[in-house]
JSON list of C-alpha atoms in Angstrom, two decimals:
[
{"chain": "S", "resi": 1, "resn": "MET", "atom": "CA", "xyz": [-38.58, 32.56, -25.20]},
{"chain": "S", "resi": 2, "resn": "PHE", "atom": "CA", "xyz": [-36.83, 28.74, -24.85]},
{"chain": "S", "resi": 3, "resn": "GLN", "atom": "CA", "xyz": [-36.45, 29.29, -21.08]},
{"chain": "S", "resi": 4, "resn": "LEU", "atom": "CA", "xyz": [-32.53, 29.15, -22.03]},
{"chain": "S", "resi": 5, "resn": "PRO", "atom": "CA", "xyz": [-29.54, 30.42, -20.09]},
{"chain": "S", "resi": 6, "resn": "VAL", "atom": "CA", "xyz": [-28.21, 33.71, -20.42]},
{"chain": "S", "resi": 7, "resn": "GLU", "atom": "CA", "xyz": [-25.09, 32.01, -20.99]},
{"chain": "S", "resi": 8, "resn": "THR", "atom": "CA", "xyz": [-26.39, 30.19, -24.26]},
{"chain": "S", "resi": 9, "resn": "PHE", "atom": "CA", "xyz": [-27.50, 33.77, -25.75]},
{"chain": "S", "resi": 10, "resn": "TRP", "atom": "CA", "xyz": [-23.40, 35.36, -25.69]},
{"chain": "S", "resi": 11, "resn": "LEU", "atom": "CA", "xyz": [-21.98, 32.04, -26.86]},
{"chain": "S", "resi": 12, "resn": "ILE", "atom": "CA", "xyz": [-24.64, 32.17, -29.86]},
{"chain": "S", "resi": 13, "resn": "VAL", "atom": "CA", "xyz": [-25.30, 35.41, -30.59]},
{"chain": "S", "resi": 14, "resn": "PRO", "atom": "CA", "xyz": [-21.92, 36.71, -32.00]},
{"chain": "S", "resi": 15, "resn": "TRP", "atom": "CA", "xyz": [-20.69, 34.66, -33.95]},
{"chain": "S", "resi": 16, "resn": "PRO", "atom": "CA", "xyz": [-22.25, 35.17, -37.70]},
{"chain": "S", "resi": 17, "resn": "PHE", "atom": "CA", "xyz": [-21.25, 39.39, -36.58]},
{"chain": "S", "resi": 18, "resn": "ILE", "atom": "CA", "xyz": [-17.83, 37.26, -36.30]},
{"chain": "S", "resi": 19, "resn": "TRP", "atom": "CA", "xyz": [-18.66, 35.57, -39.21]},
{"chain": "S", "resi": 20, "resn": "LEU", "atom": "CA", "xyz": [-19.83, 38.80, -41.25]},
{"chain": "S", "resi": 21, "resn": "ALA", "atom": "CA", "xyz": [-16.57, 40.83, -39.78]},
{"chain": "S", "resi": 22, "resn": "PHE", "atom": "CA", "xyz": [-14.21, 37.52, -41.25]},
{"chain": "S", "resi": 23, "resn": "GLY", "atom": "CA", "xyz": [-15.86, 37.75, -45.08]},
{"chain": "S", "resi": 24, "resn": "ILE", "atom": "CA", "xyz": [-15.02, 41.14, -44.30]},
{"chain": "S", "resi": 25, "resn": "VAL", "atom": "CA", "xyz": [-11.45, 41.46, -43.77]},
{"chain": "S", "resi": 26, "resn": "MET", "atom": "CA", "xyz": [-10.38, 38.57, -46.74]},
{"chain": "S", "resi": 27, "resn": "TYR", "atom": "CA", "xyz": [-12.70, 40.39, -49.05]},
{"chain": "S", "resi": 28, "resn": "VAL", "atom": "CA", "xyz": [-10.14, 43.08, -48.97]},
{"chain": "S", "resi": 29, "resn": "VAL", "atom": "CA", "xyz": [-6.77, 40.96, -48.56]},
{"chain": "S", "resi": 30, "resn": "ASN", "atom": "CA", "xyz": [-7.71, 38.76, -52.00]},
{"chain": "S", "resi": 31, "resn": "LYS", "atom": "CA", "xyz": [-8.46, 41.58, -53.96]},
{"chain": "S", "resi": 32, "resn": "ARG", "atom": "CA", "xyz": [-5.71, 43.56, -52.91]},
{"chain": "S", "resi": 33, "resn": "ASP", "atom": "CA", "xyz": [-3.66, 40.54, -53.53]},
{"chain": "S", "resi": 34, "resn": "ASP", "atom": "CA", "xyz": [-5.98, 40.65, -56.95]},
{"chain": "S", "resi": 35, "resn": "LYS", "atom": "CA", "xyz": [-4.87, 43.55, -57.81]},
{"chain": "S", "resi": 36, "resn": "ARG", "atom": "CA", "xyz": [-1.41, 43.28, -56.70]},
{"chain": "S", "resi": 37, "resn": "GLU", "atom": "CA", "xyz": [-0.88, 39.66, -59.22]},
{"chain": "S", "resi": 38, "resn": "GLU", "atom": "CA", "xyz": [-2.20, 41.53, -61.85]},
{"chain": "S", "resi": 39, "resn": "ALA", "atom": "CA", "xyz": [-0.26, 44.56, -61.65]},
{"chain": "S", "resi": 40, "resn": "TYR", "atom": "CA", "xyz": [2.09, 42.29, -62.37]},
{"chain": "S", "resi": 41, "resn": "GLU", "atom": "CA", "xyz": [0.60, 40.35, -64.95]},
{"chain": "S", "resi": 42, "resn": "ASN", "atom": "CA", "xyz": [1.04, 43.26, -67.58]},
{"chain": "S", "resi": 43, "resn": "ASN", "atom": "CA", "xyz": [4.61, 44.13, -65.88]},
{"chain": "S", "resi": 44, "resn": "ALA", "atom": "CA", "xyz": [5.82, 41.36, -67.45]},
{"chain": "S", "resi": 45, "resn": "LYS", "atom": "CA", "xyz": [3.67, 41.53, -70.59]},
{"chain": "S", "resi": 46, "resn": "LYS", "atom": "CA", "xyz": [5.24, 44.66, -71.50]},
{"chain": "S", "resi": 47, "resn": "VAL", "atom": "CA", "xyz": [8.57, 42.94, -70.49]},
{"chain": "S", "resi": 48, "resn": "ASN", "atom": "CA", "xyz": [8.64, 40.18, -72.32]}
]
């Protein structure tokens, strides 16, 4: 369409998918950490 080389296409196209995958991984990791932190805080309140 813009008569760009094929290499340009393959350099640009994968990045949205890479960032999407990275975002999903970070969401899962942070959600797991939030659950652990919440459980720790609830445990600490029971002890006091």
